[in-house]
Amino acid sequence: MNNLLLRFSKTDRMVFIGHLDLLKVFQTAVRRAGLAAAYSKGFNPHMLLTFALPLPLGAAGYDEHALLVTERGETDAAARLNRAMPDGLKITESRMLDENEKPNAAARVAAADYSAEIIAPQNLAEQIAKLLSSEKILIEKKSKSKTETADIKPLIHYVKTDGEKIFMRLAAGSAKHLNPTSVLNLICDGYADVTRLRLLSENRGEFGPLFL
């Protein structure tokens, strides 16, 4: 078995499809591209294709990651997949992982960088400074069964602005995760075009790319 790393962007109209639909689009493209995808065993086999971290619905992503297990090494996978992809999805890199590279992309994710366009002029720097100066930043988190109050300040690595956009690095992944809208709603009255710029791993307090 081989692990094929796929880096891709999700933009334009594709930001409005959810994670399960994205999976179906990728599966169709893999079959049309003729890649030798591996499948699980059992009564209902499924393609061994995983994504590092689902995007929030409506958000674009410029540096997303997927891993496809294949029966053989694949060459020119990016070009072959792009011919089968709809507008708004583009494979920017494809390569087979080395044997010493751990293939679990989801387990590598520790943080994510985001940007957001602001709809109307606002005193963003003042609002950000006020927010981050608080000892705790409390929000309500709702689940199917209950509503809890959570302190999200430890999940915010930074928030900054150039006056027109907000840039954030937030905790992300299965262990700790913060939705960018939870922060944006505390800072400004309106925003659009939320984009996930990159996913990051963490090693001894230093952030870096998921795969080199």
PDB file of C-alpha atoms in Angstrom:
ATOM      1  CA  MET A   1       0.000   0.000   0.000  1.00  0.00           C
ATOM      2  CA  ASN A   2       1.121   3.574  -0.726  1.00  0.00           C
ATOM      3  CA  ASN A   3       0.048   6.958   0.647  1.00  0.00           C
ATOM      4  CA  LEU A   4      -0.608   9.709  -1.883  1.00  0.00           C
ATOM      5  CA  LEU A   5      -0.620  13.236  -0.438  1.00  0.00           C
ATOM      6  CA  LEU A   6      -2.993  15.661  -2.176  1.00  0.00           C
ATOM      7  CA  ARG A   7      -2.815  19.370  -1.417  1.00  0.00           C
ATOM      8  CA  PHE A   8      -5.724  21.342  -2.838  1.00  0.00           C
ATOM      9  CA  SER A   9      -7.690  24.568  -2.820  1.00  0.00           C
ATOM     10  CA  LYS A  10     -11.458  24.859  -2.386  1.00  0.00           C
ATOM     11  CA  THR A  11     -12.844  28.176  -3.662  1.00  0.00           C
ATOM     12  CA  ASP A  12     -15.694  29.846  -5.584  1.00  0.00           C
ATOM     13  CA  ARG A  13     -18.970  27.913  -5.604  1.00  0.00           C
ATOM     14  CA  MET A  14     -17.375  24.858  -4.021  1.00  0.00           C
ATOM     15  CA  VAL A  15     -17.250  26.611  -0.634  1.00  0.00           C
ATOM     16  CA  PHE A  16     -20.964  25.886  -0.323  1.00  0.00           C
ATOM     17  CA  ILE A  17     -20.674  22.081  -0.418  1.00  0.00           C
ATOM     18  CA  GLY A  18     -20.282  20.240   2.859  1.00  0.00           C
ATOM     19  CA  HIS A  19     -17.680  17.697   3.871  1.00  0.00           C
ATOM     20  CA  LEU A  20     -19.608  14.579   2.814  1.00  0.00           C
ATOM     21  CA  ASP A  21     -20.342  16.054  -0.608  1.00  0.00           C
ATOM     22  CA  LEU A  22     -16.674  17.012  -0.968  1.00  0.00           C
ATOM     23  CA  LEU A  23     -15.730  13.410  -0.235  1.00  0.00           C
ATOM     24  CA  LYS A  24     -18.075  12.195  -2.992  1.00  0.00           C
ATOM     25  CA  VAL A  25     -16.622  14.693  -5.480  1.00  0.00           C
ATOM     26  CA  PHE A  26     -13.089  13.498  -4.705  1.00  0.00           C
ATOM     27  CA  GLN A  27     -14.075   9.849  -4.965  1.00  0.00           C
ATOM     28  CA  THR A  28     -15.623  10.440  -8.377  1.00  0.00           C
ATOM     29  CA  ALA A  29     -12.560  12.363  -9.566  1.00  0.00           C
ATOM     30  CA  VAL A  30     -10.214   9.603  -8.340  1.00  0.00           C
ATOM     31  CA  ARG A  31     -12.144   6.990 -10.314  1.00  0.00           C
ATOM     32  CA  ARG A  32     -12.308   9.162 -13.442  1.00  0.00           C
ATOM     33  CA  ALA A  33      -8.571   9.876 -13.193  1.00  0.00           C
ATOM     34  CA  GLY A  34      -7.843   6.150 -13.153  1.00  0.00           C
ATOM     35  CA  LEU A  35      -5.898   6.206  -9.887  1.00  0.00           C
ATOM     36  CA  ALA A  36      -5.439   2.813  -8.247  1.00  0.00           C
ATOM     37  CA  ALA A  37      -7.256   3.651  -5.016  1.00  0.00           C
ATOM     38  CA  ALA A  38      -7.232   1.077  -2.229  1.00  0.00           C
ATOM     39  CA  TYR A  39     -10.487   0.084  -0.535  1.00  0.00           C
ATOM     40  CA  SER A  40     -11.389  -1.156   2.912  1.00  0.00           C
ATOM     41  CA  LYS A  41     -12.288  -4.799   3.401  1.00  0.00           C
ATOM     42  CA  GLY A  42     -15.619  -6.165   4.459  1.00  0.00           C
ATOM     43  CA  PHE A  43     -19.254  -6.174   3.335  1.00  0.00           C
ATOM     44  CA  ASN A  44     -19.360  -2.484   2.324  1.00  0.00           C
ATOM     45  CA  PRO A  45     -15.856  -1.488   1.115  1.00  0.00           C
ATOM     46  CA  HIS A  46     -15.078   2.229   0.835  1.00  0.00           C
ATOM     47  CA  MET A  47     -12.239   4.175  -0.745  1.00  0.00           C
ATOM     48  CA  LEU A  48      -9.372   4.852   1.675  1.00  0.00           C
ATOM     49  CA  LEU A  49      -9.457   8.637   1.320  1.00  0.00           C
ATOM     50  CA  THR A  50      -9.239  11.006   4.299  1.00  0.00           C
ATOM     51  CA  PHE A  51      -9.055  14.760   4.800  1.00  0.00           C
ATOM     52  CA  ALA A  52      -6.913  16.533   7.381  1.00  0.00           C
ATOM     53  CA  LEU A  53      -9.716  18.768   8.683  1.00  0.00           C
ATOM     54  CA  PRO A  54     -13.181  19.676   7.319  1.00  0.00           C
ATOM     55  CA  LEU A  55     -13.667  23.315   6.331  1.00  0.00           C
ATOM     56  CA  PRO A  56     -16.483  25.374   7.862  1.00  0.00           C
ATOM     57  CA  LEU A  57     -19.339  25.615   5.362  1.00  0.00           C
ATOM     58  CA  GLY A  58     -18.952  28.780   3.284  1.00  0.00           C
ATOM     59  CA  ALA A  59     -15.223  29.142   3.977  1.00  0.00           C
ATOM     60  CA  ALA A  60     -12.606  28.866   1.255  1.00  0.00           C
ATOM     61  CA  GLY A  61      -9.383  26.922   1.734  1.00  0.00           C
ATOM     62  CA  TYR A  62      -6.090  27.577  -0.031  1.00  0.00           C
ATOM     63  CA  ASP A  63      -3.886  24.856   1.478  1.00  0.00           C
ATOM     64  CA  GLU A  64      -6.024  21.831   2.297  1.00  0.00           C
ATOM     65  CA  HIS A  65      -4.741  18.258   2.621  1.00  0.00           C
ATOM     66  CA  ALA A  66      -6.107  14.843   1.717  1.00  0.00           C
ATOM     67  CA  LEU A  67      -4.503  11.400   1.779  1.00  0.00           C
ATOM     68  CA  LEU A  68      -5.392   8.635  -0.638  1.00  0.00           C
ATOM     69  CA  VAL A  69      -4.177   5.088  -0.054  1.00  0.00           C
ATOM     70  CA  THR A  70      -3.255   3.519  -3.390  1.00  0.00           C
ATOM     71  CA  GLU A  71      -2.404   0.024  -4.610  1.00  0.00           C
ATOM     72  CA  ARG A  72       0.639   1.317  -6.500  1.00  0.00           C
ATOM     73  CA  GLY A  73       2.779   4.407  -6.813  1.00  0.00           C
ATOM     74  CA  GLU A  74       1.127   7.134  -8.885  1.00  0.00           C
ATOM     75  CA  THR A  75       2.727   9.770 -11.115  1.00  0.00           C
ATOM     76  CA  ASP A  76       1.166  12.940 -12.527  1.00  0.00           C
ATOM     77  CA  ALA A  77      -1.780  12.502 -10.152  1.00  0.00           C
ATOM     78  CA  ALA A  78      -2.415  16.246  -9.772  1.00  0.00           C
ATOM     79  CA  ALA A  79      -2.852  16.819 -13.519  1.00  0.00           C
ATOM     80  CA  ARG A  80      -5.021  13.728 -13.906  1.00  0.00           C
ATOM     81  CA  LEU A  81      -7.264  14.679 -10.988  1.00  0.00           C
ATOM     82  CA  ASN A  82      -7.596  18.301 -12.086  1.00  0.00           C
ATOM     83  CA  ARG A  83      -8.999  17.175 -15.428  1.00  0.00           C
ATOM     84  CA  ALA A  84     -11.758  15.416 -13.481  1.00  0.00           C
ATOM     85  CA  MET A  85     -12.395  18.103 -10.845  1.00  0.00           C
ATOM     86  CA  PRO A  86     -15.200  20.701 -11.032  1.00  0.00           C
ATOM     87  CA  ASP A  87     -14.417  24.424 -11.036  1.00  0.00           C
ATOM     88  CA  GLY A  88     -13.482  25.573  -7.552  1.00  0.00           C
ATOM     89  CA  LEU A  89     -11.439  22.500  -6.654  1.00  0.00           C
ATOM     90  CA  LYS A  90      -7.792  22.349  -7.720  1.00  0.00           C
ATOM     91  CA  ILE A  91      -5.038  19.948  -6.744  1.00  0.00           C
ATOM     92  CA  THR A  92      -1.935  22.077  -6.178  1.00  0.00           C
ATOM     93  CA  GLU A  93       0.455  19.233  -5.294  1.00  0.00           C
ATOM     94  CA  SER A  94       0.483  15.459  -5.323  1.00  0.00           C
ATOM     95  CA  ARG A  95       3.282  13.183  -4.174  1.00  0.00           C
ATOM     96  CA  MET A  96       3.798   9.768  -2.668  1.00  0.00           C
ATOM     97  CA  LEU A  97       4.798   9.915   0.999  1.00  0.00           C
ATOM     98  CA  ASP A  98       8.095   8.403   2.039  1.00  0.00           C
ATOM     99  CA  GLU A  99       8.013   5.343   4.284  1.00  0.00           C
ATOM    100  CA  ASN A 100       9.243   7.399   7.265  1.00  0.00           C
ATOM    101  CA  GLU A 101       6.473  10.018   6.910  1.00  0.00           C
ATOM    102  CA  LYS A 102       3.521   9.318   9.169  1.00  0.00           C
ATOM    103  CA  PRO A 103       0.417   9.311   6.956  1.00  0.00           C
ATOM    104  CA  ASN A 104      -2.219  10.455   9.478  1.00  0.00           C
ATOM    105  CA  ALA A 105      -2.779  14.054   8.367  1.00  0.00           C
ATOM    106  CA  ALA A 106      -5.656  14.603  10.805  1.00  0.00           C
ATOM    107  CA  ALA A 107      -3.448  13.743  13.780  1.00  0.00           C
ATOM    108  CA  ARG A 108      -0.852  16.305  12.664  1.00  0.00           C
ATOM    109  CA  VAL A 109      -3.216  19.301  12.712  1.00  0.00           C
ATOM    110  CA  ALA A 110      -2.681  21.618  15.689  1.00  0.00           C
ATOM    111  CA  ALA A 111      -3.660  25.059  14.374  1.00  0.00           C
ATOM    112  CA  ALA A 112      -4.997  26.909  11.363  1.00  0.00           C
ATOM    113  CA  ASP A 113      -4.503  30.383   9.898  1.00  0.00           C
ATOM    114  CA  TYR A 114      -7.576  32.303   8.717  1.00  0.00           C
ATOM    115  CA  SER A 115      -8.409  35.622   7.100  1.00  0.00           C
ATOM    116  CA  ALA A 116     -11.749  37.413   6.824  1.00  0.00           C
ATOM    117  CA  GLU A 117     -12.916  40.437   4.828  1.00  0.00           C
ATOM    118  CA  ILE A 118     -14.725  43.116   6.848  1.00  0.00           C
ATOM    119  CA  ILE A 119     -17.954  44.384   5.323  1.00  0.00           C
ATOM    120  CA  ALA A 120     -17.851  47.974   6.639  1.00  0.00           C
ATOM    121  CA  PRO A 121     -15.084  50.177   8.132  1.00  0.00           C
ATOM    122  CA  GLN A 122     -14.690  49.525  11.859  1.00  0.00           C
ATOM    123  CA  ASN A 123     -12.149  50.205  14.588  1.00  0.00           C
ATOM    124  CA  LEU A 124     -10.789  46.693  14.382  1.00  0.00           C
ATOM    125  CA  ALA A 125      -7.480  47.238  16.185  1.00  0.00           C
ATOM    126  CA  GLU A 126      -9.269  48.640  19.234  1.00  0.00           C
ATOM    127  CA  GLN A 127     -11.796  45.800  19.278  1.00  0.00           C
ATOM    128  CA  ILE A 128      -9.064  43.167  18.984  1.00  0.00           C
ATOM    129  CA  ALA A 129      -6.974  44.745  21.742  1.00  0.00           C
ATOM    130  CA  LYS A 130     -10.006  44.911  24.017  1.00  0.00           C
ATOM    131  CA  LEU A 131     -10.870  41.275  23.349  1.00  0.00           C
ATOM    132  CA  LEU A 132      -7.364  39.930  23.912  1.00  0.00           C
ATOM    133  CA  SER A 133      -6.843  41.989  27.085  1.00  0.00           C
ATOM    134  CA  SER A 134      -9.615  40.048  28.807  1.00  0.00           C
ATOM    135  CA  GLU A 135      -8.499  37.434  31.313  1.00  0.00           C
ATOM    136  CA  LYS A 136     -11.068  35.037  29.857  1.00  0.00           C
ATOM    137  CA  ILE A 137     -13.066  35.039  26.620  1.00  0.00           C
ATOM    138  CA  LEU A 138     -16.285  33.184  27.338  1.00  0.00           C
ATOM    139  CA  ILE A 139     -18.731  31.915  24.717  1.00  0.00           C
ATOM    140  CA  GLU A 140     -21.637  29.479  24.776  1.00  0.00           C
ATOM    141  CA  LYS A 141     -21.086  26.176  22.977  1.00  0.00           C
ATOM    142  CA  LYS A 142     -24.189  24.223  22.043  1.00  0.00           C
ATOM    143  CA  SER A 143     -24.352  20.481  21.485  1.00  0.00           C
ATOM    144  CA  LYS A 144     -27.332  18.262  20.766  1.00  0.00           C
ATOM    145  CA  SER A 145     -27.960  17.695  24.448  1.00  0.00           C
ATOM    146  CA  LYS A 146     -26.722  20.789  26.301  1.00  0.00           C
ATOM    147  CA  THR A 147     -25.231  24.263  26.258  1.00  0.00           C
ATOM    148  CA  GLU A 148     -21.906  24.926  27.966  1.00  0.00           C
ATOM    149  CA  THR A 149     -19.843  28.031  28.678  1.00  0.00           C
ATOM    150  CA  ALA A 150     -16.263  27.745  27.418  1.00  0.00           C
ATOM    151  CA  ASP A 151     -13.183  29.939  27.711  1.00  0.00           C
ATOM    152  CA  ILE A 152     -11.722  30.204  24.189  1.00  0.00           C
ATOM    153  CA  LYS A 153      -8.766  32.461  25.023  1.00  0.00           C
ATOM    154  CA  PRO A 154      -6.287  29.538  25.302  1.00  0.00           C
ATOM    155  CA  LEU A 155      -7.336  28.492  21.779  1.00  0.00           C
ATOM    156  CA  ILE A 156      -6.390  31.846  20.210  1.00  0.00           C
ATOM    157  CA  HIS A 157      -2.734  32.069  19.191  1.00  0.00           C
ATOM    158  CA  TYR A 158      -3.067  35.531  17.636  1.00  0.00           C
ATOM    159  CA  VAL A 159      -5.524  37.950  16.077  1.00  0.00           C
ATOM    160  CA  LYS A 160      -4.414  40.982  14.052  1.00  0.00           C
ATOM    161  CA  THR A 161      -5.689  43.335  11.384  1.00  0.00           C
ATOM    162  CA  ASP A 162      -4.553  45.542   8.521  1.00  0.00           C
ATOM    163  CA  GLY A 163      -7.678  47.668   8.877  1.00  0.00           C
ATOM    164  CA  GLU A 164      -9.660  45.845   6.197  1.00  0.00           C
ATOM    165  CA  LYS A 165      -9.032  42.203   7.003  1.00  0.00           C
ATOM    166  CA  ILE A 166      -8.704  40.179  10.175  1.00  0.00           C
ATOM    167  CA  PHE A 167      -6.002  37.500  10.404  1.00  0.00           C
ATOM    168  CA  MET A 168      -6.122  34.760  13.021  1.00  0.00           C
ATOM    169  CA  ARG A 169      -4.213  31.681  14.119  1.00  0.00           C
ATOM    170  CA  LEU A 170      -6.519  29.409  16.071  1.00  0.00           C
ATOM    171  CA  ALA A 171      -6.302  25.966  17.629  1.00  0.00           C
ATOM    172  CA  ALA A 172      -7.542  23.317  15.219  1.00  0.00           C
ATOM    173  CA  GLY A 173      -7.804  19.556  15.101  1.00  0.00           C
ATOM    174  CA  SER A 174      -9.410  16.744  17.025  1.00  0.00           C
ATOM    175  CA  ALA A 175      -7.948  17.625  20.443  1.00  0.00           C
ATOM    176  CA  LYS A 176      -8.681  21.373  20.529  1.00  0.00           C
ATOM    177  CA  HIS A 177     -10.621  23.290  17.909  1.00  0.00           C
ATOM    178  CA  LEU A 178     -12.018  26.807  17.562  1.00  0.00           C
ATOM    179  CA  ASN A 179     -14.318  27.890  14.751  1.00  0.00           C
ATOM    180  CA  PRO A 180     -13.193  31.250  13.281  1.00  0.00           C
ATOM    181  CA  THR A 181     -16.751  32.592  13.351  1.00  0.00           C
ATOM    182  CA  SER A 182     -16.743  32.355  17.156  1.00  0.00           C
ATOM    183  CA  VAL A 183     -13.907  34.908  17.249  1.00  0.00           C
ATOM    184  CA  LEU A 184     -15.152  37.105  14.403  1.00  0.00           C
ATOM    185  CA  ASN A 185     -18.559  37.512  16.046  1.00  0.00           C
ATOM    186  CA  LEU A 186     -16.835  39.010  19.099  1.00  0.00           C
ATOM    187  CA  ILE A 187     -14.777  41.525  17.099  1.00  0.00           C
ATOM    188  CA  CYS A 188     -16.832  42.987  14.268  1.00  0.00           C
ATOM    189  CA  ASP A 189     -20.399  43.619  13.160  1.00  0.00           C
ATOM    190  CA  GLY A 190     -20.081  41.967   9.762  1.00  0.00           C
ATOM    191  CA  TYR A 191     -17.620  39.928   7.764  1.00  0.00           C
ATOM    192  CA  ALA A 192     -17.422  37.925   4.542  1.00  0.00           C
ATOM    193  CA  ASP A 193     -15.080  35.695   2.583  1.00  0.00           C
ATOM    194  CA  VAL A 194     -13.660  33.687   5.465  1.00  0.00           C
ATOM    195  CA  THR A 195     -10.613  31.819   4.149  1.00  0.00           C
ATOM    196  CA  ARG A 196      -8.476  29.141   5.739  1.00  0.00           C
ATOM    197  CA  LEU A 197      -5.005  30.029   4.562  1.00  0.00           C
ATOM    198  CA  ARG A 198      -3.142  26.975   5.846  1.00  0.00           C
ATOM    199  CA  LEU A 199      -3.193  24.080   8.281  1.00  0.00           C
ATOM    200  CA  LEU A 200      -0.294  23.750  10.714  1.00  0.00           C
ATOM    201  CA  SER A 201       1.391  21.109  12.815  1.00  0.00           C
ATOM    202  CA  GLU A 202       3.168  21.830  16.107  1.00  0.00           C
ATOM    203  CA  ASN A 203       6.510  20.575  17.366  1.00  0.00           C
ATOM    204  CA  ARG A 204       7.813  21.757  20.748  1.00  0.00           C
ATOM    205  CA  GLY A 205       5.766  24.945  20.584  1.00  0.00           C
ATOM    206  CA  GLU A 206       6.777  25.793  17.025  1.00  0.00           C
ATOM    207  CA  PHE A 207       4.227  25.761  14.187  1.00  0.00           C
ATOM    208  CA  GLY A 208       5.046  24.472  10.730  1.00  0.00           C
ATOM    209  CA  PRO A 209       3.492  22.833   7.657  1.00  0.00           C
ATOM    210  CA  LEU A 210       1.721  19.499   7.951  1.00  0.00           C
ATOM    211  CA  PHE A 211       4.020  18.003   5.324  1.00  0.00           C
ATOM    212  CA  LEU A 212       7.259  19.497   3.981  1.00  0.00           C
TER     213      LEU A 212
END
